[in-house]
CSV table of C-alpha atoms and ligand atoms in Angstrom, one decimal:
chain,number,residue,atom,x,y,z
U,1,UNK,CA,0.0,0.3,-0.2
U,2,UNK,CA,1.5,3.6,-0.9
U,3,UNK,CA,2.5,5.3,2.3
U,4,UNK,CA,5.3,7.6,1.4
U,5,UNK,CA,5.6,10.5,-1.2
U,6,UNK,CA,8.8,12.1,-1.7
U,7,UNK,CA,9.2,15.1,-3.5
U,8,UNK,CA,12.3,15.6,-5.6
U,9,UNK,CA,12.2,19.2,-5.0
U,10,UNK,CA,15.2,19.6,-7.6
U,11,UNK,CA,17.7,17.2,-9.5
U,12,UNK,CA,20.2,20.8,-8.8
U,13,UNK,CA,22.7,20.0,-5.8
U,14,UNK,CA,25.6,21.4,-4.5
U,15,UNK,CA,27.7,18.2,-5.0
U,16,UNK,CA,28.2,15.8,-7.8
U,17,UNK,CA,28.9,12.2,-5.4
U,18,UNK,CA,29.9,9.3,-7.8
U,19,UNK,CA,26.9,6.8,-6.6
U,20,UNK,CA,24.3,9.5,-7.3
U,21,UNK,CA,21.6,7.2,-9.1
U,22,UNK,CA,20.2,10.7,-10.5
U,23,UNK,CA,22.8,12.2,-11.7
U,24,UNK,CA,22.3,15.4,-9.7
U,25,UNK,CA,24.8,17.8,-9.9
U,26,UNK,CA,25.2,21.7,-10.0
U,27,UNK,CA,24.0,21.9,-13.4
U,28,UNK,CA,20.7,20.6,-13.3
U,29,UNK,CA,17.6,22.6,-13.4
U,30,UNK,CA,14.3,23.1,-12.6
U,31,UNK,CA,11.9,23.2,-9.3
U,32,UNK,CA,8.5,22.7,-8.3
U,33,UNK,CA,6.4,26.0,-7.9
U,34,UNK,CA,4.3,26.2,-4.6
U,35,UNK,CA,0.8,26.0,-6.8
U,36,UNK,CA,2.7,22.5,-8.1
U,37,UNK,CA,3.2,21.6,-4.0
U,38,UNK,CA,-0.2,22.5,-3.1
U,39,UNK,CA,-1.6,20.9,-6.3
U,40,UNK,CA,0.2,17.7,-5.5
U,41,UNK,CA,-0.9,17.6,-1.6
U,42,UNK,CA,-4.1,18.3,-2.5
U,43,UNK,CA,-4.3,14.8,-4.4
U,44,UNK,CA,-2.8,12.9,-1.3
U,45,UNK,CA,-5.9,13.4,0.4
U,46,UNK,CA,-8.0,11.7,-2.8
U,47,UNK,CA,-5.5,8.8,-2.4
U,48,UNK,CA,-6.1,8.2,1.2
U,49,UNK,CA,-3.2,6.0,2.3
U,50,UNK,CA,-0.7,8.5,2.5
U,51,UNK,CA,1.0,9.0,5.8
U,52,UNK,CA,4.4,10.8,5.1
U,53,UNK,CA,5.9,13.6,2.9
U,54,UNK,CA,9.5,13.6,2.3
U,55,UNK,CA,11.1,16.5,0.6
U,56,UNK,CA,14.8,15.6,-0.7
U,57,UNK,CA,16.4,15.9,-4.2
U,58,UNK,CA,18.9,16.8,-5.5
U,59,UNK,CA,19.6,19.1,-2.3
U,60,UNK,CA,16.6,20.5,-1.0
U,61,UNK,CA,18.0,23.0,0.7
U,62,UNK,CA,18.9,25.0,-2.0
U,63,UNK,CA,15.3,25.9,-2.5
U,64,UNK,CA,14.4,26.5,1.7
U,65,UNK,CA,12.1,28.9,1.1
U,66,UNK,CA,9.6,26.7,-0.6
U,67,UNK,CA,10.9,23.4,1.2
U,68,UNK,CA,10.0,25.2,4.9
U,69,UNK,CA,6.3,26.2,2.9
U,70,UNK,CA,6.0,22.6,1.9
U,71,UNK,CA,7.0,21.1,4.9
U,72,UNK,CA,4.0,23.6,6.8
U,73,UNK,CA,1.4,22.6,4.2
U,74,UNK,CA,2.0,18.9,4.3
U,75,UNK,CA,2.1,19.3,8.4
U,76,UNK,CA,-0.9,21.6,8.8
U,77,UNK,CA,-2.8,18.7,6.9
U,78,UNK,CA,-1.7,16.0,9.1
U,79,UNK,CA,1.1,14.4,7.4
U,80,UNK,CA,4.0,13.6,8.8
U,81,UNK,CA,6.9,14.9,7.4
U,82,UNK,CA,10.8,14.2,6.5
U,83,UNK,CA,13.7,16.1,4.8
U,84,UNK,CA,17.0,14.3,3.2
U,85,UNK,CA,19.6,16.2,3.2
U,86,UNK,CA,24.1,16.4,2.4
U,87,UNK,CA,23.8,19.2,5.5
U,88,UNK,CA,25.9,21.4,4.1
U,89,UNK,CA,24.6,24.2,5.4
U,90,UNK,CA,25.7,23.1,8.8
U,91,UNK,CA,28.7,25.2,9.0
U,92,UNK,CA,28.5,25.8,12.7
U,93,UNK,CA,26.4,24.4,15.5
U,94,UNK,CA,25.0,28.1,15.9
U,95,UNK,CA,24.3,28.1,11.8
U,96,UNK,CA,22.9,24.4,12.0
U,97,UNK,CA,20.5,25.3,14.8
U,98,UNK,CA,19.6,28.8,12.6
U,99,UNK,CA,18.6,26.5,9.2
U,100,UNK,CA,16.9,23.9,11.7
U,101,UNK,CA,14.6,26.1,13.9
U,102,UNK,CA,12.6,27.2,10.8
U,103,UNK,CA,11.9,23.8,10.1
U,104,UNK,CA,11.4,22.7,13.5
U,105,UNK,CA,8.5,25.4,13.7
U,106,UNK,CA,6.6,24.7,11.1
U,107,UNK,CA,6.3,20.9,12.4
U,108,UNK,CA,9.3,19.3,10.4
U,109,UNK,CA,9.4,15.7,11.8
U,110,UNK,CA,12.6,14.1,10.6
U,111,UNK,CA,15.6,14.5,9.3
U,112,UNK,CA,17.4,12.3,7.5
U,113,UNK,CA,21.3,13.1,6.7
U,114,UNK,CA,23.7,11.6,4.2
U,115,UNK,CA,26.9,10.9,6.8
U,116,UNK,CA,29.8,8.6,4.6
U,117,UNK,CA,32.9,9.1,2.7
U,118,UNK,CA,31.0,9.9,-0.8
U,119,UNK,CA,29.5,12.9,0.7
U,120,UNK,CA,31.7,14.0,3.8
U,121,UNK,CA,35.3,13.8,4.9
U,122,UNK,CA,36.0,12.5,8.5
U,123,UNK,CA,37.3,15.7,9.8
U,124,UNK,CA,35.0,19.1,9.9
U,125,UNK,CA,32.0,17.3,8.8
U,126,UNK,CA,29.0,18.8,8.6
U,127,UNK,CA,26.7,16.2,8.7
U,128,UNK,CA,27.9,15.3,12.3
U,129,UNK,CA,27.0,19.3,13.2
U,130,UNK,CA,23.6,18.5,11.8
U,131,UNK,CA,23.3,15.7,13.6
U,132,UNK,CA,23.6,17.2,16.7
U,133,UNK,CA,21.6,20.0,16.1
U,134,UNK,CA,18.6,18.1,15.2
U,135,UNK,CA,19.2,16.9,18.5
U,136,UNK,CA,18.7,19.2,20.6
U,137,UNK,CA,15.7,21.1,18.5
U,138,UNK,CA,13.9,17.7,19.5
U,139,UNK,CA,13.8,16.5,16.0
U,140,UNK,CA,13.9,12.9,15.2
U,141,UNK,CA,17.3,12.4,13.3
U,142,UNK,CA,19.2,9.5,11.9
U,143,UNK,CA,22.0,9.3,9.3
U,144,UNK,CA,22.4,7.7,5.8
U,145,UNK,CA,25.7,6.1,5.2
U,146,UNK,CA,26.3,4.4,2.0
U,147,UNK,CA,29.6,1.8,1.9
U,148,UNK,CA,32.0,2.2,-0.9
U,149,UNK,CA,31.1,-0.9,-3.5
U,150,UNK,CA,33.5,-3.8,-2.8
U,151,UNK,CA,34.9,-7.4,-4.5
U,152,UNK,CA,34.2,-9.9,-1.9
U,153,UNK,CA,34.7,-14.0,-1.9
U,154,UNK,CA,31.9,-15.4,-0.7
U,155,UNK,CA,33.2,-19.0,0.7
U,156,UNK,CA,29.6,-20.3,0.7
U,157,UNK,CA,29.7,-20.1,-3.1
U,158,UNK,CA,30.5,-23.4,-4.9
U,159,UNK,CA,33.1,-21.6,-7.2
U,160,UNK,CA,34.2,-18.7,-4.3
U,161,UNK,CA,34.0,-16.5,-7.4
U,162,UNK,CA,34.2,-12.9,-6.4
U,163,UNK,CA,30.7,-11.1,-6.2
U,164,UNK,CA,29.9,-7.5,-5.5
U,165,UNK,CA,28.9,-6.6,-2.3
U,166,UNK,CA,28.4,-3.0,-2.0
U,167,UNK,CA,25.2,-0.3,-1.0
U,168,UNK,CA,24.7,2.0,-4.0
U,169,UNK,CA,22.2,1.2,-6.4
U,170,UNK,CA,24.0,0.9,-9.5
U,171,UNK,CA,21.6,3.3,-11.8
U,172,UNK,CA,22.3,6.8,-12.8
U,173,UNK,CA,25.9,8.1,-12.1
U,174,UNK,CA,27.0,5.3,-10.3
U,175,UNK,CA,27.1,2.9,-13.2
U,176,UNK,CA,29.7,5.6,-14.8
U,177,UNK,CA,32.1,6.0,-12.1
U,178,UNK,CA,31.6,2.8,-9.6
U,179,UNK,CA,31.4,-0.1,-12.1
U,180,UNK,CA,34.8,-0.3,-12.7
U,181,UNK,CA,37.3,-3.8,-11.5
U,182,UNK,CA,33.7,-4.8,-10.2
U,183,UNK,CA,33.0,-8.8,-10.7
U,184,UNK,CA,30.0,-9.2,-12.6
U,185,UNK,CA,27.3,-12.6,-13.5
U,186,UNK,CA,25.8,-13.8,-16.4
U,187,UNK,CA,22.8,-11.3,-17.2
U,188,UNK,CA,20.7,-14.5,-17.0
U,189,UNK,CA,20.7,-14.9,-13.4
U,190,UNK,CA,19.2,-11.3,-12.8
U,191,UNK,CA,15.8,-12.5,-12.7
U,192,UNK,CA,14.3,-10.1,-10.4
U,193,UNK,CA,14.4,-6.6,-9.3
U,194,UNK,CA,15.8,-6.9,-5.7
U,195,UNK,CA,14.5,-3.5,-4.4
U,196,UNK,CA,11.9,-2.1,-5.3
U,197,UNK,CA,8.0,-3.3,-5.0
U,198,UNK,CA,6.9,-2.5,-8.5
U,199,UNK,CA,3.6,-4.3,-8.4
U,200,UNK,CA,2.6,-2.6,-4.9
U,201,UNK,CA,4.9,0.3,-4.0
U,202,UNK,CA,4.9,2.0,-0.7
U,203,UNK,CA,6.7,5.2,-1.7
U,204,UNK,CA,6.7,6.9,-5.4
U,205,UNK,CA,9.0,10.0,-5.7
U,206,UNK,CA,7.8,12.9,-7.8
U,207,UNK,CA,9.9,15.7,-9.6
U,208,UNK,CA,8.8,18.8,-11.3
U,209,UNK,CA,8.4,17.6,-14.7
U,210,UNK,CA,5.4,15.8,-13.7
U,211,UNK,CA,7.0,12.2,-13.5
U,212,UNK,CA,6.1,10.0,-10.6
U,213,UNK,CA,8.9,7.8,-10.1
U,214,UNK,CA,8.2,4.0,-9.6
U,215,UNK,CA,12.5,3.9,-9.2
U,216,UNK,CA,14.9,6.7,-10.6
U,217,UNK,CA,13.9,7.6,-14.1
U,218,UNK,CA,11.0,4.4,-14.1
U,219,UNK,CA,8.1,6.3,-14.6
U,220,UNK,CA,4.6,5.6,-13.6
U,221,UNK,CA,3.0,8.7,-15.7
U,222,UNK,CA,3.2,12.4,-15.8
U,223,UNK,CA,1.1,14.3,-12.5
U,224,UNK,CA,0.7,17.1,-14.8
U,225,UNK,CA,-1.1,15.3,-17.5
U,226,UNK,CA,-3.2,12.9,-15.3
U,227,UNK,CA,-4.1,14.0,-11.5
U,228,UNK,CA,-1.6,11.8,-9.3
U,229,UNK,CA,-4.6,10.0,-7.7
U,230,UNK,CA,-6.2,9.0,-11.3
U,231,UNK,CA,-2.5,8.0,-11.6
U,232,UNK,CA,-2.5,5.8,-8.8
U,233,UNK,CA,-5.6,4.6,-9.1
U,234,UNK,CA,-5.5,3.0,-12.4
U,235,UNK,CA,-1.6,2.0,-12.5
U,236,UNK,CA,-1.1,-1.7,-12.5
U,237,UNK,CA,2.4,-3.3,-12.9
U,238,UNK,CA,1.4,-5.9,-15.6
U,239,UNK,CA,0.3,-3.3,-17.7
U,240,UNK,CA,3.0,-1.1,-17.3
U,241,UNK,CA,5.1,-1.8,-20.8
U,242,UNK,CA,8.5,-1.9,-18.4
U,243,UNK,CA,7.3,-2.7,-15.2
U,244,UNK,CA,5.5,-5.9,-16.5
U,245,UNK,CA,8.5,-7.7,-17.7
U,246,UNK,CA,10.6,-6.9,-14.3
U,247,UNK,CA,7.8,-8.1,-12.0
U,248,UNK,CA,7.6,-11.1,-13.9
U,249,UNK,CA,10.9,-12.0,-15.1
U,250,UNK,CA,13.2,-8.9,-13.7
U,251,UNK,CA,15.7,-7.0,-16.1
U,252,UNK,CA,16.5,-10.5,-18.0
U,253,UNK,CA,12.8,-10.7,-19.0
U,254,UNK,CA,12.8,-7.4,-20.3
U,255,UNK,CA,16.0,-7.6,-22.1
U,256,UNK,CA,14.3,-10.6,-23.9
U,257,UNK,CA,10.6,-9.1,-24.4
U,258,UNK,CA,11.7,-6.4,-26.2
U,259,UNK,CA,14.7,-8.0,-27.9
U,260,UNK,CA,17.3,-5.5,-26.7
U,261,UNK,CA,21.4,-6.5,-27.7
U,262,UNK,CA,23.4,-6.4,-24.5
U,263,UNK,CA,26.5,-7.4,-22.7
U,264,UNK,CA,26.7,-11.3,-21.4
U,265,UNK,CA,27.8,-10.0,-17.6
U,266,UNK,CA,26.7,-7.1,-15.5
U,267,UNK,CA,27.4,-6.6,-11.8
U,268,UNK,CA,23.8,-7.0,-10.2
U,269,UNK,CA,20.6,-6.4,-11.7
U,270,UNK,CA,20.5,-2.5,-11.3
U,271,UNK,CA,23.1,-2.1,-13.7
U,272,UNK,CA,21.6,-4.6,-16.3
U,273,UNK,CA,18.0,-2.9,-15.7
U,274,UNK,CA,19.0,0.5,-16.0
U,275,UNK,CA,21.1,-0.4,-19.4
U,276,UNK,CA,18.2,-2.0,-21.0
U,277,UNK,CA,16.0,0.8,-19.5
U,278,UNK,CA,18.7,3.6,-21.7
U,279,UNK,CA,18.5,1.1,-24.5
U,280,UNK,CA,14.5,1.8,-24.3
U,281,UNK,CA,14.6,5.4,-23.9
U,282,UNK,CA,13.1,6.7,-27.1
U,283,UNK,CA,10.7,3.9,-27.6
U,284,UNK,CA,9.1,4.5,-24.1
U,285,UNK,CA,9.5,8.3,-23.3
U,286,UNK,CA,6.8,8.4,-20.9
U,287,UNK,CA,7.8,6.0,-19.0
U,288,UNK,CA,11.8,6.1,-18.8
U,289,UNK,CA,12.1,9.7,-17.9
U,290,UNK,CA,13.6,12.4,-17.5
U,291,UNK,CA,16.6,12.0,-20.0
U,292,UNK,CA,18.8,13.3,-17.3
U,293,UNK,CA,18.3,10.7,-14.6
U,294,UNK,CA,20.2,8.3,-17.5
U,295,UNK,CA,22.9,10.6,-17.9
U,296,UNK,CA,21.7,12.3,-21.3
U,297,UNK,CA,20.6,15.9,-22.1
G,1,LIG,S1,23.7,11.7,-3.8
G,1,LIG,FE1,22.7,13.0,-2.9
G,1,LIG,S2,24.1,14.8,-2.7
G,1,LIG,FE2,25.5,13.3,-3.8
G,1,LIG,S3,24.7,14.7,-6.2
G,1,LIG,FE3,23.0,12.9,-5.2
G,1,LIG,S4,21.4,14.2,-4.3
G,1,LIG,FE4,23.5,15.5,-4.3
G,2,LIG,S1,15.9,-3.7,-11.1
G,2,LIG,FE1,15.4,-1.9,-12.3
G,2,LIG,S2,13.8,-1.3,-10.9
G,2,LIG,FE2,14.1,-2.9,-9.7
G,2,LIG,S3,15.1,-1.2,-8.3
G,2,LIG,FE3,16.8,-2.5,-9.9
G,2,LIG,S4,16.9,-0.5,-11.4
G,2,LIG,FE4,15.3,-0.1,-10.2
C-alpha cells in the first residue's frame, strides 16, 4: 500500500557524488512552484493512504523557502514530514540550528542526513553538526550511510568466485563511476528486481516535470497530464510496458521481451536493468524519463 510520497524538489545539488543514482549536480535545473506543491498535497487527500511526505533532491535546502512552506502545508494537513539532505548548510553549531529551527517550528518530524565518505571527510563534518543540532531541537534524526562497493570472496559459493558487495544502487552516475573492476555475473541470473516493490509500491518519488518515479527514471506516468490520484488508482504493474516484464522476470525478461542487444555479464540486477532501460528510452519516452537521470541531455 502506498504510504510515502517523496518530492524530488530539484535535481540540482551543490555536490556531484559518484554514486548519485539521479545524476544530480550543480548544472541540473528546475524545481516545483509553490502552487504545484499545493496541488500535489491536495491530491494526497484523494489517495487516502499517504502517511508521510518527504522533501529531497538533489539538495532540497537549495530551495529553502519552498521546502519550508511545503513542510508547513503538509504538516498542517496531518502528514508526518521528512527531509533528506547532505547538510552542506551546517557550517557551525550555531548555523546548523539557524537553518533547522524554522523547519522545526513548522512541524518537521524527521531529518535524514547523508553521512558517509561519498559526501563528507571525517574531519570537519557538517553531517555530524546537523545531527547534533537536530537532536538539540528535538527533531527525530537519522544518518544515511552508503558504503563504497567492494569485491568479496563469498566462501559459501561453490566456486568461490568474487561477488559484488556494496550498497549504492547501481543506477545513474553510479554506473559511470563505480563499476570498473567489480565482478560480474551472467545476465540470465538477474530474474527479479531486488529493491523495489513495483507491483505494490509503498513510496513513489515525484519530480517537477511531473514524473512519478517507481524507481529512478522509471515512471508510472505524468502527474501534470493526469492527476496523481488517478495515476495511482489506475496503475497496474502488469500493464505497464516496463514494470510488467520486471515483475514477471526481472531485467532478464525485460531484455528478452524487447529483444534488446546487451553484454553477457553485469555487476548486479540494477546495473543490467539500467542499461536495458537506457536502450529503450527512445521507445518509451513517457515511462523512461527524465533523460537527465540517464545522464542524457
Ligand atoms: S547523492 Fe545526494 S548529495 Fe550526492 S549529488 Fe546526489 S543528491 Fe547530491
Ligand atoms: S532492478 Fe531496475 S527497477 Fe528494480 S531497483 Fe534495480 S534499477 Fe530499479
